[in-house]
PDB file of C-alpha atoms in Angstrom:
ATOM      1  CA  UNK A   1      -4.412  32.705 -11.323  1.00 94.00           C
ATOM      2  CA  UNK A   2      -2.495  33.930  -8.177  1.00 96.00           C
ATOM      3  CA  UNK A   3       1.569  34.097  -9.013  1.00 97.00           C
ATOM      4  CA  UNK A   4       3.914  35.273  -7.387  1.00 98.00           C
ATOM      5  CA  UNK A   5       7.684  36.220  -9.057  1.00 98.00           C
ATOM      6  CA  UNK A   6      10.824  36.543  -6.666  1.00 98.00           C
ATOM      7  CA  UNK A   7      13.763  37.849  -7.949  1.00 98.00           C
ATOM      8  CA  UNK A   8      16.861  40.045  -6.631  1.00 98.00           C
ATOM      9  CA  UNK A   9      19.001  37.071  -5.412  1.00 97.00           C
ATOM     10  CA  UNK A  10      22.795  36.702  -6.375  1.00 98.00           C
ATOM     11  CA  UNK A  11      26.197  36.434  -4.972  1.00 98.00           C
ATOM     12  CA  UNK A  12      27.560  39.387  -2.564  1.00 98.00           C
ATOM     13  CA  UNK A  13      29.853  39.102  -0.116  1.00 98.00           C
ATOM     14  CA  UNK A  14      29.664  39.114   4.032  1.00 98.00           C
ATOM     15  CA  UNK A  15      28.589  42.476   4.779  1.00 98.00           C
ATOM     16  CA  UNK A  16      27.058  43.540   1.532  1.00 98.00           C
ATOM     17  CA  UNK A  17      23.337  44.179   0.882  1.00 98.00           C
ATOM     18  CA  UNK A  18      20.651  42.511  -1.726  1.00 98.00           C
ATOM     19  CA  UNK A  19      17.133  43.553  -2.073  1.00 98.00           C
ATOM     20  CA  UNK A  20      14.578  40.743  -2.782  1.00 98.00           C
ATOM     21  CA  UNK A  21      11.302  41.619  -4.574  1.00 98.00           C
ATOM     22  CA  UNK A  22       8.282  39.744  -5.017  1.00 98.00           C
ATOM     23  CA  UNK A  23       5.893  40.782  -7.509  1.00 98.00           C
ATOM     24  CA  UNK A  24       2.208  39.166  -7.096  1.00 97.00           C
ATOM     25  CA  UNK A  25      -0.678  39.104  -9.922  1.00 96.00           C
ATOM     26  CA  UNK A  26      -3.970  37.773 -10.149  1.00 95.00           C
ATOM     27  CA  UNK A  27      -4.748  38.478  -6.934  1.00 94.00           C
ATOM     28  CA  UNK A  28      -6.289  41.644  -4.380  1.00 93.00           C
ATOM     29  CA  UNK A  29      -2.635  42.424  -3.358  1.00 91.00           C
ATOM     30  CA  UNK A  30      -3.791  44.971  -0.533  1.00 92.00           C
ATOM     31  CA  UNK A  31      -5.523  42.352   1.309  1.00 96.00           C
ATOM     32  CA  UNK A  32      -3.091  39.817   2.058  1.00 96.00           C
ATOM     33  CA  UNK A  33       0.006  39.307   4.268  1.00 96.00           C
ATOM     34  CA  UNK A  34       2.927  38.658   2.717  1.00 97.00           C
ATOM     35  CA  UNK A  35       5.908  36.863   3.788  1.00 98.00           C
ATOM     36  CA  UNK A  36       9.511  35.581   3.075  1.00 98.00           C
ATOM     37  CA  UNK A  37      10.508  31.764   3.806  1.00 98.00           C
ATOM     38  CA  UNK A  38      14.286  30.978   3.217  1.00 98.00           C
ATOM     39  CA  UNK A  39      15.841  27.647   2.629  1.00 98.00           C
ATOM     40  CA  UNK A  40      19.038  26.595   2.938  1.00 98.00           C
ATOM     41  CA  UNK A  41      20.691  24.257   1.243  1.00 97.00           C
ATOM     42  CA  UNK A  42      19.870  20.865   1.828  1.00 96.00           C
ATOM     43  CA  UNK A  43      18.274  22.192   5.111  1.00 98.00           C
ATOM     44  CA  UNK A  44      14.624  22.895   6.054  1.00 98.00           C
ATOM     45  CA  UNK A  45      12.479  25.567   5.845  1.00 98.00           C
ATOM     46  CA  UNK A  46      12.581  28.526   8.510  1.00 98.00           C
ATOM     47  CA  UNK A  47      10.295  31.911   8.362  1.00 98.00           C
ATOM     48  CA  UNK A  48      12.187  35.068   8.094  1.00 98.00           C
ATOM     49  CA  UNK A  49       9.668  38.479   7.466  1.00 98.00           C
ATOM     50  CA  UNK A  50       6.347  39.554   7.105  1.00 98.00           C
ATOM     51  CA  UNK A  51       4.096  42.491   6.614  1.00 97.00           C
ATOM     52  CA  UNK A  52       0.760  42.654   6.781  1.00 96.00           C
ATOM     53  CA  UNK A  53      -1.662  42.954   4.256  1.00 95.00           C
ATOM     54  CA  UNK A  54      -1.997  47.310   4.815  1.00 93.00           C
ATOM     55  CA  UNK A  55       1.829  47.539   5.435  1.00 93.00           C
ATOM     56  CA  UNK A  56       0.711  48.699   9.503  1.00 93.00           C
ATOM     57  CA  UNK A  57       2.619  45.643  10.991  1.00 95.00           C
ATOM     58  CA  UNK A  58       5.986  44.251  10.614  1.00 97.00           C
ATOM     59  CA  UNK A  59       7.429  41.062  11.894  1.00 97.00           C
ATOM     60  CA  UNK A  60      11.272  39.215  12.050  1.00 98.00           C
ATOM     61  CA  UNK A  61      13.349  36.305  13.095  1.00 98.00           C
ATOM     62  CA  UNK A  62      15.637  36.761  15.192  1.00 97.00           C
ATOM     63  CA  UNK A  63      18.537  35.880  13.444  1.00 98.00           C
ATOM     64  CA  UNK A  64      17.654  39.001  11.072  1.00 98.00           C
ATOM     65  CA  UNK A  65      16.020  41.626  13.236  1.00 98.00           C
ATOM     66  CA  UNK A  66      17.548  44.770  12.971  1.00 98.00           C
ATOM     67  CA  UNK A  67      19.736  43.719   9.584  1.00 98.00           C
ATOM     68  CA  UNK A  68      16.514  42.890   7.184  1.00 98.00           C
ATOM     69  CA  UNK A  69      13.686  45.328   6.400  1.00 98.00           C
ATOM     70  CA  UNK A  70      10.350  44.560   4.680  1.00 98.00           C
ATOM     71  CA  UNK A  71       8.238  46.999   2.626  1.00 97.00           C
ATOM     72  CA  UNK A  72       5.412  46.557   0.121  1.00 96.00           C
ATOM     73  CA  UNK A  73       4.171  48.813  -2.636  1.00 96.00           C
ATOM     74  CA  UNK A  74       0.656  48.789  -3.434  1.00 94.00           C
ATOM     75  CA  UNK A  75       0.885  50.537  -6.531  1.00 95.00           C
ATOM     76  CA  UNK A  76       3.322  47.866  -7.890  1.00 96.00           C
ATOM     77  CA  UNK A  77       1.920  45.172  -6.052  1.00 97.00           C
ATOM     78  CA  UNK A  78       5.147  44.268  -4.716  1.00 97.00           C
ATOM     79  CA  UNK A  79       6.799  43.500  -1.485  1.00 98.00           C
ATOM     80  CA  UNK A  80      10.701  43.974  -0.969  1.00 98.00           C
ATOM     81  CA  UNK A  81      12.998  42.458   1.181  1.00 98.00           C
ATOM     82  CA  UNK A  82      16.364  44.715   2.012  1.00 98.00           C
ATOM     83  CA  UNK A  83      18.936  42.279   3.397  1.00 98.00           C
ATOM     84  CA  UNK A  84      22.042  44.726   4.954  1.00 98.00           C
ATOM     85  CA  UNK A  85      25.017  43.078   7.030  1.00 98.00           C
ATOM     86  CA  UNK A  86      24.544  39.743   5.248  1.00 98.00           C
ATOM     87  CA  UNK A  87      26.343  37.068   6.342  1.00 98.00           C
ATOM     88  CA  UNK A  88      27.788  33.296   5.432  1.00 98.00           C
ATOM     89  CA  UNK A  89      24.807  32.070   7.561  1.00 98.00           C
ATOM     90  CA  UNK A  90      21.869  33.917   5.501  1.00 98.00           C
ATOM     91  CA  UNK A  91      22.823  31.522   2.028  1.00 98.00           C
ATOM     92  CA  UNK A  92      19.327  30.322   1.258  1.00 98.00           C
ATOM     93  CA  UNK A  93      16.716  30.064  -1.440  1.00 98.00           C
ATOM     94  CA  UNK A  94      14.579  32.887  -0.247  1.00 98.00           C
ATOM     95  CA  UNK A  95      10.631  32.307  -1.204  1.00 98.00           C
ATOM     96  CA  UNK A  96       7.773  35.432  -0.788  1.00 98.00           C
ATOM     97  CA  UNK A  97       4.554  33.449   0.463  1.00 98.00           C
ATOM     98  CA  UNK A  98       1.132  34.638   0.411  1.00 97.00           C
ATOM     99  CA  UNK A  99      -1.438  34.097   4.017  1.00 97.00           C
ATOM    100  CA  UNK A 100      -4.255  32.504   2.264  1.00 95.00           C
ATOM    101  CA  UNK A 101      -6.481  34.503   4.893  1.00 93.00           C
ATOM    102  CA  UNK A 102      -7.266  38.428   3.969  1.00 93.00           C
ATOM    103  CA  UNK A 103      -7.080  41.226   6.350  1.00 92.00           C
ATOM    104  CA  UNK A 104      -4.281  38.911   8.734  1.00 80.00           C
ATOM    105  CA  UNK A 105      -7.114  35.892   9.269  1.00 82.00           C
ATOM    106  CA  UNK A 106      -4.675  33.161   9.398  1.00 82.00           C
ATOM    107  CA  UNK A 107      -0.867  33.173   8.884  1.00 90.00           C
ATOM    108  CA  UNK A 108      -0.381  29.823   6.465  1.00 96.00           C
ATOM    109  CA  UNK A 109       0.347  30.010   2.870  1.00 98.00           C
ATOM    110  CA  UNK A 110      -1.071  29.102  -0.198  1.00 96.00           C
ATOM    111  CA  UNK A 111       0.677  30.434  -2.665  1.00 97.00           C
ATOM    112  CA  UNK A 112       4.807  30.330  -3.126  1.00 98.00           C
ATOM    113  CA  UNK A 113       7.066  32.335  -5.171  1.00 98.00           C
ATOM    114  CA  UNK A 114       9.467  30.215  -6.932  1.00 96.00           C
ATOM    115  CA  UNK A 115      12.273  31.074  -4.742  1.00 96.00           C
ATOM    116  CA  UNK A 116      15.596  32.733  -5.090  1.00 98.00           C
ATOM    117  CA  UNK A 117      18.785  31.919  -4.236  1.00 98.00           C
ATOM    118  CA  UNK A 118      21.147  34.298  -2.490  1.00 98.00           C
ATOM    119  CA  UNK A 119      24.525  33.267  -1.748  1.00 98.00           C
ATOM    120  CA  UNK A 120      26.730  35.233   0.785  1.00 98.00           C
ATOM    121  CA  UNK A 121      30.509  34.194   0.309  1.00 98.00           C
ATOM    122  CA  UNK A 122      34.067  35.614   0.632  1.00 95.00           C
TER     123      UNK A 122
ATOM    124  CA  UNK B   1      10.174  31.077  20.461  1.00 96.00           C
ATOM    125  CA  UNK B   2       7.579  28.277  19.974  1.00 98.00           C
ATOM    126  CA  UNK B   3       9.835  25.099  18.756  1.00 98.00           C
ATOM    127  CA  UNK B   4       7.986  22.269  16.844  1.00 98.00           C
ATOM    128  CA  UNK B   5       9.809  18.839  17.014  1.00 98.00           C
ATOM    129  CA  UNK B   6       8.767  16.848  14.253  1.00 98.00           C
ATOM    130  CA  UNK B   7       9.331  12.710  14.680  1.00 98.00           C
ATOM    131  CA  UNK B   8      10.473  11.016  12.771  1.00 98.00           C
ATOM    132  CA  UNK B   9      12.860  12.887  10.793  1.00 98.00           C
ATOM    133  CA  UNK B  10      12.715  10.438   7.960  1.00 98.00           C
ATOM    134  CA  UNK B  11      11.104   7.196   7.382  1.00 97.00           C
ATOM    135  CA  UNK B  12      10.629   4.406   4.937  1.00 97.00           C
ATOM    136  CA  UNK B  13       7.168   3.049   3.491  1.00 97.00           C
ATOM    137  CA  UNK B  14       5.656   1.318   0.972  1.00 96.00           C
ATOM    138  CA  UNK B  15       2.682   2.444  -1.937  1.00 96.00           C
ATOM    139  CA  UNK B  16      -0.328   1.431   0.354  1.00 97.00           C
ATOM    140  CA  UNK B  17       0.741   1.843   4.004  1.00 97.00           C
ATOM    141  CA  UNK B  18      -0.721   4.221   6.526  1.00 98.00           C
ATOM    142  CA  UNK B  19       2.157   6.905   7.741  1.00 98.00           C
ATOM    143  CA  UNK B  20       1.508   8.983  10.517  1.00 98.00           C
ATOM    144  CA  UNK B  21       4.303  11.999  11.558  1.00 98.00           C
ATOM    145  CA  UNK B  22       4.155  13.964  14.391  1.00 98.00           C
ATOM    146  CA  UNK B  23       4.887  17.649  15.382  1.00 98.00           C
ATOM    147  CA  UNK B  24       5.119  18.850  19.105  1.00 98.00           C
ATOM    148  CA  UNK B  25       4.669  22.401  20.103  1.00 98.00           C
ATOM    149  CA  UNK B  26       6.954  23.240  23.167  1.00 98.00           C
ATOM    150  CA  UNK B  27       3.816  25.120  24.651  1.00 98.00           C
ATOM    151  CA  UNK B  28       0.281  25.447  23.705  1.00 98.00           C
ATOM    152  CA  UNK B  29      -0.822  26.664  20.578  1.00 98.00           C
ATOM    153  CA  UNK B  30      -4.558  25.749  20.371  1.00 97.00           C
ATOM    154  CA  UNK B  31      -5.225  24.660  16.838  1.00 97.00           C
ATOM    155  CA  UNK B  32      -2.367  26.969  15.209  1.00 97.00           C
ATOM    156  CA  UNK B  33      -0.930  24.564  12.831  1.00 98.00           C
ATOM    157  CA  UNK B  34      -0.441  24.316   9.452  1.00 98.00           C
ATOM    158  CA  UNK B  35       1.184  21.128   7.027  1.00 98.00           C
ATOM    159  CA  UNK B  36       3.275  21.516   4.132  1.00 98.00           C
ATOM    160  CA  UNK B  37       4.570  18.914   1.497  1.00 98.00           C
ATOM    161  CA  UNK B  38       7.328  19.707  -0.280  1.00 98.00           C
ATOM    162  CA  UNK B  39       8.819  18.018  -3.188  1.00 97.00           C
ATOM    163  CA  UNK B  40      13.053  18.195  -4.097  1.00 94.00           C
ATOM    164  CA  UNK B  41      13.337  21.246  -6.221  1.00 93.00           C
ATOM    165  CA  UNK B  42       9.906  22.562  -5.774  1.00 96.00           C
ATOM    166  CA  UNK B  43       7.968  25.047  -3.597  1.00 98.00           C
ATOM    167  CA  UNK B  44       5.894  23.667  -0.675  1.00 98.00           C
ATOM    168  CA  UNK B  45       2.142  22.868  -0.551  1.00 98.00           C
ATOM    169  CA  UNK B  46      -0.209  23.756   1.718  1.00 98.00           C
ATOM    170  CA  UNK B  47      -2.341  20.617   2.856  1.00 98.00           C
ATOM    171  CA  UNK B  48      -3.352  21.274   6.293  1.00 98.00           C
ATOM    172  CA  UNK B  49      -4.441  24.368   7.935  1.00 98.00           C
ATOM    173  CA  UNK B  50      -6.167  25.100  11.509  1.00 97.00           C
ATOM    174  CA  UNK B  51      -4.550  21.430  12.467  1.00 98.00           C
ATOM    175  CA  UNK B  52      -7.483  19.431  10.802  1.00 98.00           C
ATOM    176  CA  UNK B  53      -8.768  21.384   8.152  1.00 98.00           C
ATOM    177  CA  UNK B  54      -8.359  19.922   4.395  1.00 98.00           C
ATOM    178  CA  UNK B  55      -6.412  22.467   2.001  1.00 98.00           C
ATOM    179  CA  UNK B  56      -8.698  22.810  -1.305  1.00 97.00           C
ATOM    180  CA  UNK B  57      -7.476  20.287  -3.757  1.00 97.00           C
ATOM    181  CA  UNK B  58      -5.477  17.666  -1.784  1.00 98.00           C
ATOM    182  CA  UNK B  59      -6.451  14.423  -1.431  1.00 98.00           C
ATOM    183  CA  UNK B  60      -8.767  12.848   1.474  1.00 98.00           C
ATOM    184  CA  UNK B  61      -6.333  10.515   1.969  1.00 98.00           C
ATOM    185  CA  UNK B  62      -4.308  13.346   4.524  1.00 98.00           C
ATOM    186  CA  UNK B  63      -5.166  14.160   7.075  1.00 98.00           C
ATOM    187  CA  UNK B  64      -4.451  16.154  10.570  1.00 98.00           C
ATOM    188  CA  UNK B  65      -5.446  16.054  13.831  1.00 98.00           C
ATOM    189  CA  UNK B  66      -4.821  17.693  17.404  1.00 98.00           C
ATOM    190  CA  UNK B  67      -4.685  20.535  19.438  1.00 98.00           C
ATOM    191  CA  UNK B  68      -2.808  22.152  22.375  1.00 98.00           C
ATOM    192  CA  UNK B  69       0.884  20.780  21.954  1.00 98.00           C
ATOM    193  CA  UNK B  70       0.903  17.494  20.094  1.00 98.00           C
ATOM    194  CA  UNK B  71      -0.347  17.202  16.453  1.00 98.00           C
ATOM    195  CA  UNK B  72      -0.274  14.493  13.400  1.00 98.00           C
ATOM    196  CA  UNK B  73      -0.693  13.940   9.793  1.00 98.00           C
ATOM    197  CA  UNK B  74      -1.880  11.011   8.478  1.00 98.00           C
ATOM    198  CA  UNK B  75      -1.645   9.763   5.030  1.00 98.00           C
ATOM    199  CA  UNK B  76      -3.932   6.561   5.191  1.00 98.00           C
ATOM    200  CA  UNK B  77      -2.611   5.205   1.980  1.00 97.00           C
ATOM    201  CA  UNK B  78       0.915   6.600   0.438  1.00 97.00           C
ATOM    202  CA  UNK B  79       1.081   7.206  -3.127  1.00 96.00           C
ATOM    203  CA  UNK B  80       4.041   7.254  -5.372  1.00 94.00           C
ATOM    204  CA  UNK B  81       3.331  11.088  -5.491  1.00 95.00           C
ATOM    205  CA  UNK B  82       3.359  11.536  -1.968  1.00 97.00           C
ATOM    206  CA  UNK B  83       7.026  10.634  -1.136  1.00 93.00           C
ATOM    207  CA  UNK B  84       8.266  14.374  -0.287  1.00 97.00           C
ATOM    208  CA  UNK B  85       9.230  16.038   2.833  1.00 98.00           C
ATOM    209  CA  UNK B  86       6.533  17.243   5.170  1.00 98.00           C
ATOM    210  CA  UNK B  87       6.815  20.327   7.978  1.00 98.00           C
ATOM    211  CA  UNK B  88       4.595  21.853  10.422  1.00 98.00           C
ATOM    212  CA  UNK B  89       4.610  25.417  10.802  1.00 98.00           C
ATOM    213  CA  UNK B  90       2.455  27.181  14.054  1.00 98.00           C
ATOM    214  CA  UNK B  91       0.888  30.337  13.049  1.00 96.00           C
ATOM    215  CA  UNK B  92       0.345  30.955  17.266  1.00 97.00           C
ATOM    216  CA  UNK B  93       2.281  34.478  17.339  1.00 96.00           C
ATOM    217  CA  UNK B  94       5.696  35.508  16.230  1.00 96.00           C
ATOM    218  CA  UNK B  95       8.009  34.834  15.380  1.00 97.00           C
ATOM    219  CA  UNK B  96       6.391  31.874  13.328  1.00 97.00           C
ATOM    220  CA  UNK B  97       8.021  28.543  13.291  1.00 98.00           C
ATOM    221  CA  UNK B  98       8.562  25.526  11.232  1.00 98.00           C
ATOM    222  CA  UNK B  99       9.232  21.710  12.439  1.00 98.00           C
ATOM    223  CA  UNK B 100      12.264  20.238  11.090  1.00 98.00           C
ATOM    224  CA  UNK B 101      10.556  18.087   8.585  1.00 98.00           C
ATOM    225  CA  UNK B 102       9.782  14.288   7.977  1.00 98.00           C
ATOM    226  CA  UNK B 103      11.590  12.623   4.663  1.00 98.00           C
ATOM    227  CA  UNK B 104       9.071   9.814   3.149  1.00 98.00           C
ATOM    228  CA  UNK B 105      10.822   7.644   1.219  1.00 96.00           C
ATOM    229  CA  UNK B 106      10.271   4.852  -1.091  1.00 88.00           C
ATOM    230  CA  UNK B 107      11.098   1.439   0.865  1.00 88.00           C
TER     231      UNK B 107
END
């Protein structure tokens, strides 16, 4: 069955970088969109990153354009999330989401990594 | 950005009642709306994509409806399983957005 493993998070302080990766199985990795969902805690849920499914198109909130990156390797089936300039405000359990649509038909998810958490703190 | 307002941002109901939450798009986004339970300490679920359409797997019992700016969800008869917290998300362009969520609790 479709899973999808996060992993990368930790404790770093403001200014440092982390790299999130989310490895997917049981699934046609090169024709789905894949994207990263943070949550922080006790809060709700707020979108953060995508690429599409043939790596062509890249999107970002706002609070993270131009800090965060996205990138996905087809070889590994595995999608990467480089977080630079982090800040107290980025502390969230980030989860890697799959579009349950192939080839960008739909951008709602129906499958969740398990979430990591990534604290930023003096 | 597109903002969703959910309402209410938590209630109280019994096993048996009918709950209804609502999400509000701050413009138009045709039928661009997905629904998400999510239980404390686990991932969300999808249960409601395209505004109306049925997620494989979830019970009849949700349901969604609307289009344009103002959307529901409907659970016509709560369940013990179903006390979670519920967002929106519009999937109209980017950046994509999520309502603040709805807290169902056990009254």
């Amino acid at each position: 069955q479709v899973q999808l493993v996060v992993s990368g998070g930790g404790v770093v302080r403001p200014g440092g970088s982390l790299r999130l990766s989310c490895a997917a199985s049981g699934l046609d990795f090169n024709i789905y969109g894949i994207h990263w969902v943070r949550q922080a805690p006790g809060k709700g849920l707020e979108w953060v990153a995508m690429v599409r499914y043939d790596g062509t198109d890249k999107y970002f909130a706002d609070p993270v354009q131009g800090r965060f990156t996205i990138s996905r390797d087809s070889f590994k089936d595995t999608v990467y999330l480089q977080m630079n300039s982090l800040r107290t405000e980025d502390t969230a359990v980030y989860f890697c989401a799959k579009v349950k649509g192939p080839y960008g038909s739909g951008n709602y998810f129906d499958h969740w990594g398990q979430g990591t958490l990534v604290t930023v703190s003096s | 950005a597109i903002q969703l307002t959910q309402s209410p941002s938590s209630l109280s109901a019994s096993v048996g009642d009918r709950v209804t939450i609502t999400c509000r798009a701050s413009q138009d986004i045709t039928s661009a709306l997905a629904w998400y339970q999510q239980i404390p300490g686990k991932t969300p679920k999808l249960l409601i994509y395209d505004a109306s359409i049925l997620e494989s797997g979830v019970p009849p019992r949700f349901s969604g409806g609307g289009s344009g700016t103002d959307f529901a969800l409907t659970i016509s008869s709560l369940q013990p399983e179903d006390f979670a917290t519920y967002y929106c998300q519009h999937f109209y362009s980017y950046p994509l957005t999520f309502g603040g969520g709805t807290k169902v609790e056990i009254k």
